[in-house]
């Protein structure tokens, strides 16, 4: 399997550190609002990648944090007159609801920054002891020039960056030794949450949290680190600097970054206000439509959101659902039918899984993998029918369901048939029987069976129950 590694800018063969096991870290959201569909993109694409790794037989340890202390959370708390913790807890719970709706599996661990402060103080202390960080008036900075490889992930021209940064003076950071140095710990301001530390009562910088959580839950060197491409610089560059200087070994072996979800070709973001929340989509669509829309593009390409594309994802999802229903009905028939073509159809079936895997093996190409799913749907619609043995339909059904499961596409629950409709169909079946139209009567019984309704002919008349 190949992964495009942002660090080398090449597709590389994926070899995990430990055979059969993958340690993966995905930067999670800052929780001060409901998530928008831009935030949903890394959740969906890396959840799909995780499912594919599992499908290949790997044991995946998947860690994704919630940033629950941050300027924006504190600002939201002040505006509402509640604690920062209350804001964070509320939006973590809401985010988990959205994840459930999008069928994003819970991470193996969802660490919270505020629960890992001790680990952060320890790592910052070590960086200071080893000369990689320094304190000025209660603030601790990372000394970027001590880390020769600074910039290796983002391929930035550091001299250009340095001169660019010189122009920008961030208030409170005048005492930095160099413009690219970044904050590891900062003192509290009035009314802000804080933790005691050897340098000041204060709170950690954003970057240090991921270095510490990755180390704690996955070890000093992890297999895959992922997130949106806006995180490459400075967040991931800074994570590398902290982790590699503190631990003395490479931090992550593969770096994966998703492209932006855009609207009118502009990055969707909370700060620009051009966002659509996952919750807004859920009012009008099954969130599987959103998932299908996200997977229809390559994860590294930009994806422009539009109502039309969402509508087209909706009809694609219905097309898949109709095929599944039909194959289910065909598979549920009693044994009997068989055709000469059965063996050839059964032999063809595994080729779809092979093609699907081939696409996913090529850097998580969900767009092409999805095209294979539609090839399967088209092929089954055209070639699998009442003339074939139920086992043929069953084989195609199982393959299709397996591929959908890898993509995390959960089909909408079948709508439950209302009682009156069942009674009406039973009456129609009785009428057919009286007219000696047994074929029609049997067809109605099978139709009900496919919808999970079991009929029982008793002396008192026809009784029905739900399977
Ligand atoms: P944030 O809450 O802004 O820290 O973002 C959480 C995750 O969502 C990060 O991995 C970001 O890179 C990602 N993200 C935010 N906005 C977008 C977007 N418009 N398109 C794709 N990914 C995004
Ligand atoms: Zn991070």
Tab-separated table of C-alpha atoms and ligand atoms in Angstrom:
chain	number	residue	atom	x	y	z
A	1	UNK	CA	0.000	0.000	0.000
A	2	UNK	CA	1.248	3.457	-0.875
A	3	UNK	CA	0.776	6.701	1.029
A	4	UNK	CA	1.698	10.179	-0.151
A	5	UNK	CA	4.043	11.446	2.538
A	6	UNK	CA	3.987	15.244	2.910
A	7	UNK	CA	7.503	15.079	4.361
A	8	UNK	CA	9.089	13.579	1.230
A	9	UNK	CA	6.377	14.743	-1.196
A	10	UNK	CA	6.325	11.279	-2.682
A	11	UNK	CA	4.089	8.264	-2.597
A	12	UNK	CA	5.859	5.735	-0.403
A	13	UNK	CA	5.236	2.092	0.378
A	14	UNK	CA	3.609	1.923	3.800
A	15	UNK	CA	5.525	-0.213	6.284
A	16	UNK	CA	4.391	0.068	9.907
A	17	UNK	CA	6.947	0.106	12.706
A	18	UNK	CA	5.451	-3.003	14.217
A	19	UNK	CA	4.088	-5.704	11.953
A	20	UNK	CA	0.310	-5.849	11.911
A	21	UNK	CA	-0.190	-2.704	13.984
A	22	UNK	CA	-0.627	0.941	12.996
A	23	UNK	CA	-0.248	3.855	15.381
A	24	UNK	CA	-2.019	6.895	14.022
A	25	UNK	CA	-2.619	10.406	15.356
A	26	UNK	CA	-5.104	12.844	13.824
A	27	UNK	CA	-5.318	16.437	15.080
A	28	UNK	CA	-8.835	17.072	16.289
A	29	UNK	CA	-10.965	20.198	16.541
A	30	UNK	CA	-10.849	23.121	18.919
A	31	UNK	CA	-14.189	22.903	20.651
A	32	UNK	CA	-15.930	26.264	20.891
A	33	UNK	CA	-18.669	25.825	18.323
A	34	UNK	CA	-20.523	23.167	16.342
A	35	UNK	CA	-18.187	21.673	13.747
A	36	UNK	CA	-18.504	22.735	10.113
A	37	UNK	CA	-18.172	20.483	7.108
A	38	UNK	CA	-14.553	21.612	6.611
A	39	UNK	CA	-13.711	20.127	10.021
A	40	UNK	CA	-15.680	17.036	9.009
A	41	UNK	CA	-13.396	16.388	6.041
A	42	UNK	CA	-10.353	15.080	7.984
A	43	UNK	CA	-12.701	13.149	10.266
A	44	UNK	CA	-14.316	11.337	7.339
A	45	UNK	CA	-11.270	10.780	5.141
A	46	UNK	CA	-9.002	9.514	7.919
A	47	UNK	CA	-11.782	7.415	9.442
A	48	UNK	CA	-12.114	5.787	6.014
A	49	UNK	CA	-8.377	5.242	5.852
A	50	UNK	CA	-8.512	3.684	9.329
A	51	UNK	CA	-11.339	1.368	8.230
A	52	UNK	CA	-9.314	0.361	5.184
A	53	UNK	CA	-6.289	-0.457	7.355
A	54	UNK	CA	-8.577	-2.620	9.501
A	55	UNK	CA	-9.964	-4.277	6.366
A	56	UNK	CA	-6.337	-5.123	5.458
A	57	UNK	CA	-6.016	-6.838	8.835
A	58	UNK	CA	-4.105	-4.193	10.782
A	59	UNK	CA	-4.767	-3.504	14.413
A	60	UNK	CA	-5.123	0.293	14.370
A	61	UNK	CA	-4.508	2.432	17.418
A	62	UNK	CA	-6.143	5.725	16.494
A	63	UNK	CA	-5.713	8.792	18.660
A	64	UNK	CA	-7.500	12.085	18.054
A	65	UNK	CA	-7.492	14.958	20.515
A	66	UNK	CA	-9.942	17.644	21.482
A	67	UNK	CA	-8.296	21.026	22.063
A	68	UNK	CA	-10.305	22.089	25.097
A	69	UNK	CA	-8.275	25.097	26.240
A	70	UNK	CA	-7.618	27.901	23.792
A	71	UNK	CA	-8.173	31.648	23.284
A	72	UNK	CA	-11.323	31.092	21.235
A	73	UNK	CA	-12.875	28.830	23.881
A	74	UNK	CA	-12.103	31.393	26.564
A	75	UNK	CA	-13.608	34.158	24.420
A	76	UNK	CA	-16.804	32.125	23.871
A	77	UNK	CA	-16.997	31.432	27.621
A	78	UNK	CA	-16.687	35.123	28.487
A	79	UNK	CA	-19.353	36.043	25.933
A	80	UNK	CA	-21.777	33.515	27.385
A	81	UNK	CA	-20.794	34.119	30.984
A	82	UNK	CA	-19.988	30.452	31.620
A	83	UNK	CA	-16.738	28.580	32.291
A	84	UNK	CA	-14.378	27.544	29.490
A	85	UNK	CA	-14.825	23.989	30.678
A	86	UNK	CA	-18.583	24.211	30.162
A	87	UNK	CA	-18.096	25.440	26.586
A	88	UNK	CA	-15.573	22.691	25.841
A	89	UNK	CA	-17.688	19.910	27.360
A	90	UNK	CA	-20.778	21.042	25.481
A	91	UNK	CA	-19.084	21.125	22.088
A	92	UNK	CA	-17.216	17.862	22.621
A	93	UNK	CA	-20.583	16.193	23.250
A	94	UNK	CA	-22.058	17.889	20.157
A	95	UNK	CA	-19.051	16.917	18.046
A	96	UNK	CA	-19.434	13.292	19.108
A	97	UNK	CA	-23.089	13.390	18.000
A	98	UNK	CA	-22.035	14.677	14.569
A	99	UNK	CA	-19.333	12.013	14.357
A	100	UNK	CA	-21.902	9.337	15.117
A	101	UNK	CA	-24.192	10.716	12.420
A	102	UNK	CA	-21.311	10.670	9.903
A	103	UNK	CA	-20.449	7.122	11.016
A	104	UNK	CA	-16.976	8.219	12.143
A	105	UNK	CA	-15.769	5.610	14.600
A	106	UNK	CA	-14.773	6.888	18.034
A	107	UNK	CA	-10.981	7.046	18.336
A	108	UNK	CA	-9.220	4.422	20.430
A	109	UNK	CA	-8.455	7.390	22.687
A	110	UNK	CA	-9.831	10.950	22.510
A	111	UNK	CA	-7.447	12.771	24.859
A	112	UNK	CA	-8.264	16.226	26.206
A	113	UNK	CA	-5.538	18.849	26.458
A	114	UNK	CA	-6.623	19.858	29.973
A	115	UNK	CA	-6.130	16.299	31.220
A	116	UNK	CA	-2.530	16.129	29.990
A	117	UNK	CA	-1.012	19.245	31.574
A	118	UNK	CA	1.463	17.257	33.726
A	119	UNK	CA	2.922	15.587	30.640
A	120	UNK	CA	3.245	18.967	28.938
A	121	UNK	CA	5.051	20.521	31.915
A	122	UNK	CA	7.406	17.546	31.928
A	123	UNK	CA	8.214	17.825	28.214
A	124	UNK	CA	8.683	21.600	28.394
A	125	UNK	CA	11.003	21.125	31.405
A	126	UNK	CA	13.102	18.657	29.461
A	127	UNK	CA	13.324	20.971	26.455
A	128	UNK	CA	14.543	23.789	28.734
A	129	UNK	CA	17.089	21.506	30.450
A	130	UNK	CA	18.489	20.442	27.086
A	131	UNK	CA	18.731	24.001	25.726
A	132	UNK	CA	15.857	23.705	23.243
A	133	UNK	CA	13.600	26.134	25.089
A	134	UNK	CA	13.934	29.217	27.283
A	135	UNK	CA	11.806	31.211	29.673
A	136	UNK	CA	11.209	34.971	29.585
A	137	UNK	CA	8.986	36.507	32.254
A	138	UNK	CA	6.827	33.417	32.759
A	139	UNK	CA	6.515	32.589	29.047
A	140	UNK	CA	8.428	29.622	27.640
A	141	UNK	CA	9.521	29.650	23.992
A	142	UNK	CA	10.941	26.958	21.757
A	143	UNK	CA	14.385	27.909	20.409
A	144	UNK	CA	13.847	27.046	16.737
A	145	UNK	CA	17.432	27.706	15.644
A	146	UNK	CA	18.595	24.856	17.928
A	147	UNK	CA	16.669	22.402	15.758
A	148	UNK	CA	18.604	22.229	12.495
A	149	UNK	CA	15.832	20.391	10.695
A	150	UNK	CA	13.191	23.014	11.443
A	151	UNK	CA	11.140	23.475	8.261
A	152	UNK	CA	11.659	19.945	6.909
A	153	UNK	CA	7.953	19.115	6.716
A	154	UNK	CA	6.692	22.333	5.145
A	155	UNK	CA	9.722	22.813	2.866
A	156	UNK	CA	9.626	26.459	3.786
A	157	UNK	CA	12.419	28.830	3.005
A	158	UNK	CA	13.261	29.728	6.571
A	159	UNK	CA	15.223	32.876	5.744
A	160	UNK	CA	12.222	34.267	3.904
A	161	UNK	CA	9.980	33.293	6.775
A	162	UNK	CA	12.282	34.906	9.321
A	163	UNK	CA	12.365	38.198	7.496
A	164	UNK	CA	8.584	38.049	6.997
A	165	UNK	CA	8.027	37.403	10.672
A	166	UNK	CA	10.262	40.279	11.699
A	167	UNK	CA	7.622	42.653	10.407
A	168	UNK	CA	4.964	41.147	12.645
A	169	UNK	CA	5.217	41.980	16.295
A	170	UNK	CA	2.879	39.903	18.408
A	171	UNK	CA	2.060	41.679	21.627
A	172	UNK	CA	3.554	39.991	24.639
A	173	UNK	CA	6.092	38.133	22.527
A	174	UNK	CA	8.691	40.923	22.217
A	175	UNK	CA	11.172	39.003	24.325
A	176	UNK	CA	11.575	36.158	21.878
A	177	UNK	CA	15.140	35.431	20.820
A	178	UNK	CA	14.112	34.851	17.220
A	179	UNK	CA	10.984	35.502	15.158
A	180	UNK	CA	10.227	31.829	14.478
A	181	UNK	CA	10.408	30.824	18.146
A	182	UNK	CA	6.996	29.757	19.367
A	183	UNK	CA	5.203	29.545	22.693
A	184	UNK	CA	5.256	26.383	24.791
A	185	UNK	CA	3.765	27.908	27.945
A	186	UNK	CA	2.158	31.267	28.600
A	187	UNK	CA	1.127	33.032	31.803
A	188	UNK	CA	-2.568	33.482	32.565
A	189	UNK	CA	-4.426	36.681	32.012
A	190	UNK	CA	-7.109	37.842	34.424
A	191	UNK	CA	-10.089	35.473	34.473
A	192	UNK	CA	-8.448	32.757	32.353
A	193	UNK	CA	-8.180	29.108	33.372
A	194	UNK	CA	-4.664	28.277	34.581
A	195	UNK	CA	-2.422	25.569	35.954
A	196	UNK	CA	0.617	26.045	38.197
A	197	UNK	CA	4.002	25.403	36.581
A	198	UNK	CA	7.671	26.123	37.421
A	199	UNK	CA	7.507	29.176	35.095
A	200	UNK	CA	4.150	30.777	35.857
A	201	UNK	CA	0.512	30.079	36.603
A	202	UNK	CA	-0.688	29.696	33.069
A	203	UNK	CA	-1.515	27.326	30.263
A	204	UNK	CA	0.243	25.404	27.495
A	205	UNK	CA	0.646	26.508	23.884
A	206	UNK	CA	-1.379	24.608	21.301
A	207	UNK	CA	1.448	22.667	19.606
A	208	UNK	CA	2.815	21.016	22.739
A	209	UNK	CA	-0.454	19.223	23.443
A	210	UNK	CA	-0.244	17.028	20.341
A	211	UNK	CA	3.427	16.143	20.938
A	212	UNK	CA	2.584	15.029	24.473
A	213	UNK	CA	-0.586	13.116	23.655
A	214	UNK	CA	1.016	11.310	20.718
A	215	UNK	CA	3.929	10.285	22.969
A	216	UNK	CA	1.697	9.172	25.811
A	217	UNK	CA	-0.763	7.092	23.798
A	218	UNK	CA	1.329	5.975	20.820
A	219	UNK	CA	5.012	6.218	21.754
A	220	UNK	CA	7.993	8.360	20.706
A	221	UNK	CA	7.784	7.380	17.047
A	222	UNK	CA	4.371	6.930	15.485
A	223	UNK	CA	3.430	5.521	12.099
A	224	UNK	CA	1.059	8.137	10.709
A	225	UNK	CA	0.299	11.700	11.670
A	226	UNK	CA	-2.602	13.346	9.892
A	227	UNK	CA	-4.672	16.519	9.711
A	228	UNK	CA	-5.779	19.266	7.364
A	229	UNK	CA	-3.146	20.908	5.174
A	230	UNK	CA	-3.482	24.186	7.086
A	231	UNK	CA	-1.752	22.375	9.946
A	232	UNK	CA	1.481	21.647	8.057
A	233	UNK	CA	2.904	25.002	9.070
A	234	UNK	CA	3.370	25.952	11.802
A	235	UNK	CA	1.468	23.332	13.852
A	236	UNK	CA	2.999	20.111	12.557
A	237	UNK	CA	6.398	21.671	11.969
A	238	UNK	CA	6.382	22.720	15.618
A	239	UNK	CA	5.168	19.330	16.817
A	240	UNK	CA	8.147	17.749	15.021
A	241	UNK	CA	10.583	20.231	16.598
A	242	UNK	CA	9.253	19.616	20.119
A	243	UNK	CA	8.946	15.838	19.860
A	244	UNK	CA	12.238	15.175	18.090
A	245	UNK	CA	14.213	17.432	20.449
A	246	UNK	CA	12.551	15.957	23.543
A	247	UNK	CA	12.590	12.302	22.467
A	248	UNK	CA	15.692	12.133	20.271
A	249	UNK	CA	14.016	9.979	17.609
A	250	UNK	CA	11.938	10.714	14.486
A	251	UNK	CA	8.383	11.703	15.394
A	252	UNK	CA	6.142	10.360	12.621
A	253	UNK	CA	7.073	8.134	9.691
A	254	UNK	CA	4.278	9.255	7.358
A	255	UNK	CA	2.488	12.605	7.229
A	256	UNK	CA	-0.923	12.724	5.586
A	257	UNK	CA	-2.793	15.983	4.925
A	258	UNK	CA	-6.248	16.495	3.508
A	259	UNK	CA	-6.973	19.352	1.098
A	260	UNK	CA	-9.417	22.095	1.923
A	261	UNK	CA	-13.118	21.945	1.703
A	262	UNK	CA	-13.983	25.195	-0.036
A	263	UNK	CA	-17.070	27.173	-0.778
A	264	UNK	CA	-16.966	29.365	-3.897
A	265	UNK	CA	-13.335	28.174	-4.044
A	266	UNK	CA	-12.500	29.817	-0.689
A	267	UNK	CA	-11.451	27.715	2.322
A	268	UNK	CA	-14.377	27.153	4.647
A	269	UNK	CA	-13.504	28.430	8.112
A	270	UNK	CA	-15.086	29.591	11.317
A	271	UNK	CA	-13.170	32.852	11.218
A	272	UNK	CA	-14.310	33.778	7.683
A	273	UNK	CA	-17.892	32.919	8.577
A	274	UNK	CA	-18.429	31.110	5.234
A	275	UNK	CA	-19.261	27.818	6.881
A	276	UNK	CA	-22.045	25.266	6.844
A	277	UNK	CA	-22.314	23.200	9.979
A	278	UNK	CA	-22.697	19.441	9.877
A	279	UNK	CA	-25.853	20.057	11.889
A	280	UNK	CA	-27.292	22.218	9.076
A	281	UNK	CA	-26.743	19.415	6.576
A	282	UNK	CA	-28.346	16.901	8.956
A	283	UNK	CA	-31.578	18.923	8.928
A	284	UNK	CA	-32.100	18.148	5.249
A	285	UNK	CA	-30.039	15.044	4.508
A	286	UNK	CA	-28.987	11.724	5.899
A	287	UNK	CA	-25.343	12.423	6.856
A	288	UNK	CA	-24.310	9.467	4.713
A	289	UNK	CA	-24.959	11.811	1.793
A	290	UNK	CA	-22.303	14.146	3.216
A	291	UNK	CA	-19.932	11.222	3.714
A	292	UNK	CA	-20.419	10.028	0.149
A	293	UNK	CA	-19.842	13.580	-1.119
A	294	UNK	CA	-16.555	13.816	0.828
A	295	UNK	CA	-15.310	10.465	-0.433
A	296	UNK	CA	-16.107	11.323	-4.033
A	297	UNK	CA	-12.950	13.478	-4.215
A	298	UNK	CA	-9.340	12.519	-3.605
A	299	UNK	CA	-8.525	13.524	-0.027
A	300	UNK	CA	-5.548	15.664	-1.078
A	301	UNK	CA	-7.514	17.642	-3.676
A	302	UNK	CA	-9.543	20.694	-2.825
A	303	UNK	CA	-13.252	19.918	-2.703
A	304	UNK	CA	-15.723	22.651	-3.456
A	305	UNK	CA	-19.021	22.317	-1.644
A	306	UNK	CA	-22.241	23.041	-3.504
A	307	UNK	CA	-25.903	22.180	-3.062
A	308	UNK	CA	-25.865	20.496	-6.495
A	309	UNK	CA	-23.025	18.168	-5.591
A	310	UNK	CA	-24.803	17.218	-2.389
A	311	UNK	CA	-27.987	16.465	-4.354
A	312	UNK	CA	-26.018	14.315	-6.739
A	313	UNK	CA	-24.465	12.441	-3.772
A	314	UNK	CA	-28.007	11.900	-2.513
A	315	UNK	CA	-29.114	10.232	-5.730
A	316	UNK	CA	-25.928	8.154	-5.792
A	317	UNK	CA	-26.696	6.927	-2.294
A	318	UNK	CA	-30.251	5.994	-3.316
A	319	UNK	CA	-28.899	4.132	-6.324
A	320	UNK	CA	-26.700	2.052	-4.014
A	321	UNK	CA	-29.561	1.527	-1.542
A	322	UNK	CA	-31.915	0.347	-4.308
A	323	UNK	CA	-29.337	-2.143	-5.527
A	324	UNK	CA	-28.873	-3.469	-1.987
A	325	UNK	CA	-32.654	-3.856	-1.531
A	326	UNK	CA	-32.977	-5.688	-4.817
A	327	UNK	CA	-30.075	-8.023	-4.071
A	328	UNK	CA	-31.570	-8.674	-0.636
A	329	UNK	CA	-34.908	-9.637	-2.178
A	330	UNK	CA	-33.193	-11.864	-4.715
A	331	UNK	CA	-31.037	-13.510	-2.066
A	332	UNK	CA	-34.029	-14.129	0.227
A	333	UNK	CA	-35.842	-16.308	-2.332
A	334	UNK	CA	-36.141	-19.985	-1.550
A	335	UNK	CA	-33.597	-22.147	-3.369
A	336	UNK	CA	-34.644	-23.284	-6.785
A	337	UNK	CA	-33.652	-20.950	-9.564
A	338	UNK	CA	-30.268	-21.531	-11.133
A	339	UNK	CA	-28.780	-20.633	-14.439
A	340	UNK	CA	-25.805	-21.616	-16.511
A	341	UNK	CA	-24.365	-18.179	-15.965
A	342	UNK	CA	-24.236	-18.576	-12.173
A	343	UNK	CA	-20.709	-19.959	-12.020
A	344	UNK	CA	-19.322	-17.162	-14.183
A	345	UNK	CA	-21.091	-14.513	-12.086
A	346	UNK	CA	-19.759	-16.026	-8.868
A	347	UNK	CA	-16.273	-16.102	-10.331
A	348	UNK	CA	-16.505	-12.423	-11.351
A	349	UNK	CA	-17.642	-11.172	-7.946
A	350	UNK	CA	-14.249	-11.073	-6.106
A	351	UNK	CA	-12.750	-8.996	-8.913
A	352	UNK	CA	-14.635	-5.960	-7.570
A	353	UNK	CA	-12.999	-6.268	-4.151
A	354	UNK	CA	-9.617	-6.641	-5.831
A	355	UNK	CA	-10.116	-3.500	-7.899
A	356	UNK	CA	-11.425	-1.614	-4.885
A	357	UNK	CA	-8.363	-2.594	-2.833
A	358	UNK	CA	-6.085	-1.596	-5.689
A	359	UNK	CA	-7.547	1.927	-5.655
A	360	UNK	CA	-7.423	2.244	-1.880
A	361	UNK	CA	-3.861	0.900	-1.864
A	362	UNK	CA	-2.943	3.847	-4.046
A	363	UNK	CA	-2.878	6.569	-1.402
A	364	UNK	CA	-6.415	6.138	-0.094
A	365	UNK	CA	-8.034	6.906	-3.432
A	366	UNK	CA	-11.639	6.846	-2.249
A	367	UNK	CA	-12.853	8.607	-5.415
A	368	UNK	CA	-11.738	5.723	-7.633
A	369	UNK	CA	-12.737	3.132	-5.018
A	370	UNK	CA	-16.223	4.612	-5.039
A	371	UNK	CA	-16.262	4.333	-8.830
A	372	UNK	CA	-15.611	0.581	-8.386
A	373	UNK	CA	-18.615	0.418	-6.038
A	374	UNK	CA	-20.767	1.983	-8.769
A	375	UNK	CA	-19.340	-0.454	-11.329
A	376	UNK	CA	-20.442	-3.254	-9.024
A	377	UNK	CA	-23.911	-1.734	-8.642
A	378	UNK	CA	-24.296	-1.366	-12.411
A	379	UNK	CA	-22.982	-4.869	-13.069
A	380	UNK	CA	-25.266	-6.463	-10.459
A	381	UNK	CA	-28.294	-4.518	-11.724
A	382	UNK	CA	-27.655	-5.741	-15.251
A	383	UNK	CA	-26.562	-9.293	-14.640
A	384	UNK	CA	-28.015	-10.660	-11.406
A	385	UNK	CA	-31.723	-11.485	-11.635
A	386	UNK	CA	-34.492	-13.951	-10.757
A	387	UNK	CA	-32.938	-16.342	-13.203
A	388	UNK	CA	-29.864	-16.802	-11.056
A	389	UNK	CA	-29.583	-18.851	-7.903
A	390	UNK	CA	-30.175	-16.809	-4.696
A	391	UNK	CA	-26.542	-17.569	-3.764
A	392	UNK	CA	-25.379	-15.368	-6.649
A	393	UNK	CA	-27.350	-12.391	-5.371
A	394	UNK	CA	-26.073	-13.161	-1.894
A	395	UNK	CA	-22.431	-13.101	-3.047
A	396	UNK	CA	-22.884	-9.694	-4.732
A	397	UNK	CA	-24.792	-8.378	-1.747
A	398	UNK	CA	-22.050	-9.437	0.668
A	399	UNK	CA	-19.325	-7.908	-1.498
A	400	UNK	CA	-21.198	-4.648	-1.873
A	401	UNK	CA	-21.909	-4.444	1.870
A	402	UNK	CA	-18.268	-5.144	2.670
A	403	UNK	CA	-17.027	-2.356	0.408
A	404	UNK	CA	-19.609	0.052	1.815
A	405	UNK	CA	-18.495	-0.882	5.291
A	406	UNK	CA	-14.870	-0.015	4.456
A	407	UNK	CA	-16.053	3.376	3.213
A	408	UNK	CA	-18.167	3.755	6.346
A	409	UNK	CA	-21.340	4.143	4.290
A	410	UNK	CA	-24.191	2.960	6.455
A	411	UNK	CA	-27.376	2.615	4.479
A	412	UNK	CA	-30.463	4.313	5.814
A	413	UNK	CA	-32.573	2.005	7.939
A	414	UNK	CA	-35.410	0.459	6.016
A	415	UNK	CA	-38.558	2.350	6.694
A	416	UNK	CA	-40.924	0.237	8.699
A	417	UNK	CA	-44.003	-0.752	6.748
A	418	UNK	CA	-47.096	0.654	8.473
A	419	UNK	CA	-49.649	-1.875	9.796
A	420	UNK	CA	-52.454	-0.693	7.467
A	421	UNK	CA	-50.275	-1.258	4.431
A	422	UNK	CA	-49.473	-4.775	5.608
A	423	UNK	CA	-53.176	-5.496	6.156
A	424	UNK	CA	-53.962	-4.167	2.689
A	425	UNK	CA	-51.342	-6.404	1.098
A	426	UNK	CA	-52.656	-9.410	3.024
A	427	UNK	CA	-56.171	-8.648	1.765
A	428	UNK	CA	-54.836	-8.441	-1.771
A	429	UNK	CA	-53.083	-11.785	-1.315
A	430	UNK	CA	-56.326	-13.400	-0.069
A	431	UNK	CA	-58.154	-12.020	-3.095
A	432	UNK	CA	-55.460	-13.417	-5.391
A	433	UNK	CA	-55.785	-16.806	-3.750
A	434	UNK	CA	-59.552	-16.810	-4.136
A	435	UNK	CA	-59.025	-16.007	-7.808
A	436	UNK	CA	-56.546	-18.934	-7.923
A	437	UNK	CA	-53.772	-16.527	-8.906
A	438	UNK	CA	-51.217	-18.337	-6.722
A	439	UNK	CA	-48.236	-16.747	-8.406
A	440	UNK	CA	-49.485	-13.302	-7.395
A	441	UNK	CA	-50.275	-14.528	-3.876
A	442	UNK	CA	-46.756	-15.924	-3.493
A	443	UNK	CA	-45.225	-12.747	-4.891
A	444	UNK	CA	-47.031	-10.717	-2.234
A	445	UNK	CA	-45.886	-13.082	0.516
A	446	UNK	CA	-42.271	-12.747	-0.709
A	447	UNK	CA	-42.509	-9.013	-0.991
A	448	UNK	CA	-43.634	-8.827	2.619
A	449	UNK	CA	-40.918	-11.254	3.667
A	450	UNK	CA	-38.273	-9.069	2.036
A	451	UNK	CA	-39.610	-6.184	4.124
A	452	UNK	CA	-39.251	-8.295	7.261
A	453	UNK	CA	-42.912	-9.289	7.587
A	454	UNK	CA	-43.652	-12.949	8.228
A	455	UNK	CA	-47.088	-14.353	7.373
A	456	UNK	CA	-48.686	-17.317	9.055
A	457	UNK	CA	-51.804	-18.930	7.676
A	458	UNK	CA	-53.890	-20.120	10.628
A	459	UNK	CA	-57.427	-21.410	11.053
A	460	UNK	CA	-58.413	-17.991	12.355
A	461	UNK	CA	-57.012	-16.327	9.247
A	462	UNK	CA	-53.677	-14.797	8.290
A	463	UNK	CA	-51.460	-13.576	11.123
A	464	UNK	CA	-48.405	-11.407	10.594
A	465	UNK	CA	-45.355	-10.573	12.656
A	466	UNK	CA	-42.194	-8.508	12.175
A	467	UNK	CA	-38.959	-10.494	11.845
B	1	LIG	P1	-9.672	23.443	13.855
B	1	LIG	O1	-10.840	23.246	14.770
B	1	LIG	O2	-9.737	24.707	13.055
B	1	LIG	O3	-8.363	23.291	14.603
B	1	LIG	O4	-9.706	22.290	12.758
B	1	LIG	C1	-9.800	20.910	13.031
B	1	LIG	C2	-9.405	20.116	11.825
B	1	LIG	O5	-10.205	20.489	10.695
B	1	LIG	C3	-7.944	20.332	11.381
B	1	LIG	O6	-7.408	19.093	10.945
B	1	LIG	C4	-8.081	21.301	10.222
B	1	LIG	O7	-7.006	21.193	9.327
B	1	LIG	C5	-9.363	20.813	9.583
B	1	LIG	N1	-10.026	21.838	8.768
B	1	LIG	C6	-10.494	23.041	9.176
B	1	LIG	N2	-11.060	23.714	8.152
B	1	LIG	C7	-10.957	22.908	7.055
B	1	LIG	C8	-11.382	23.024	5.678
B	1	LIG	N3	-12.031	24.091	5.231
B	1	LIG	N4	-11.128	22.005	4.850
B	1	LIG	C9	-10.493	20.898	5.286
B	1	LIG	N5	-10.064	20.719	6.562
B	1	LIG	C10	-10.303	21.713	7.448
B	2	LIG	ZN1	-2.010	18.613	16.446
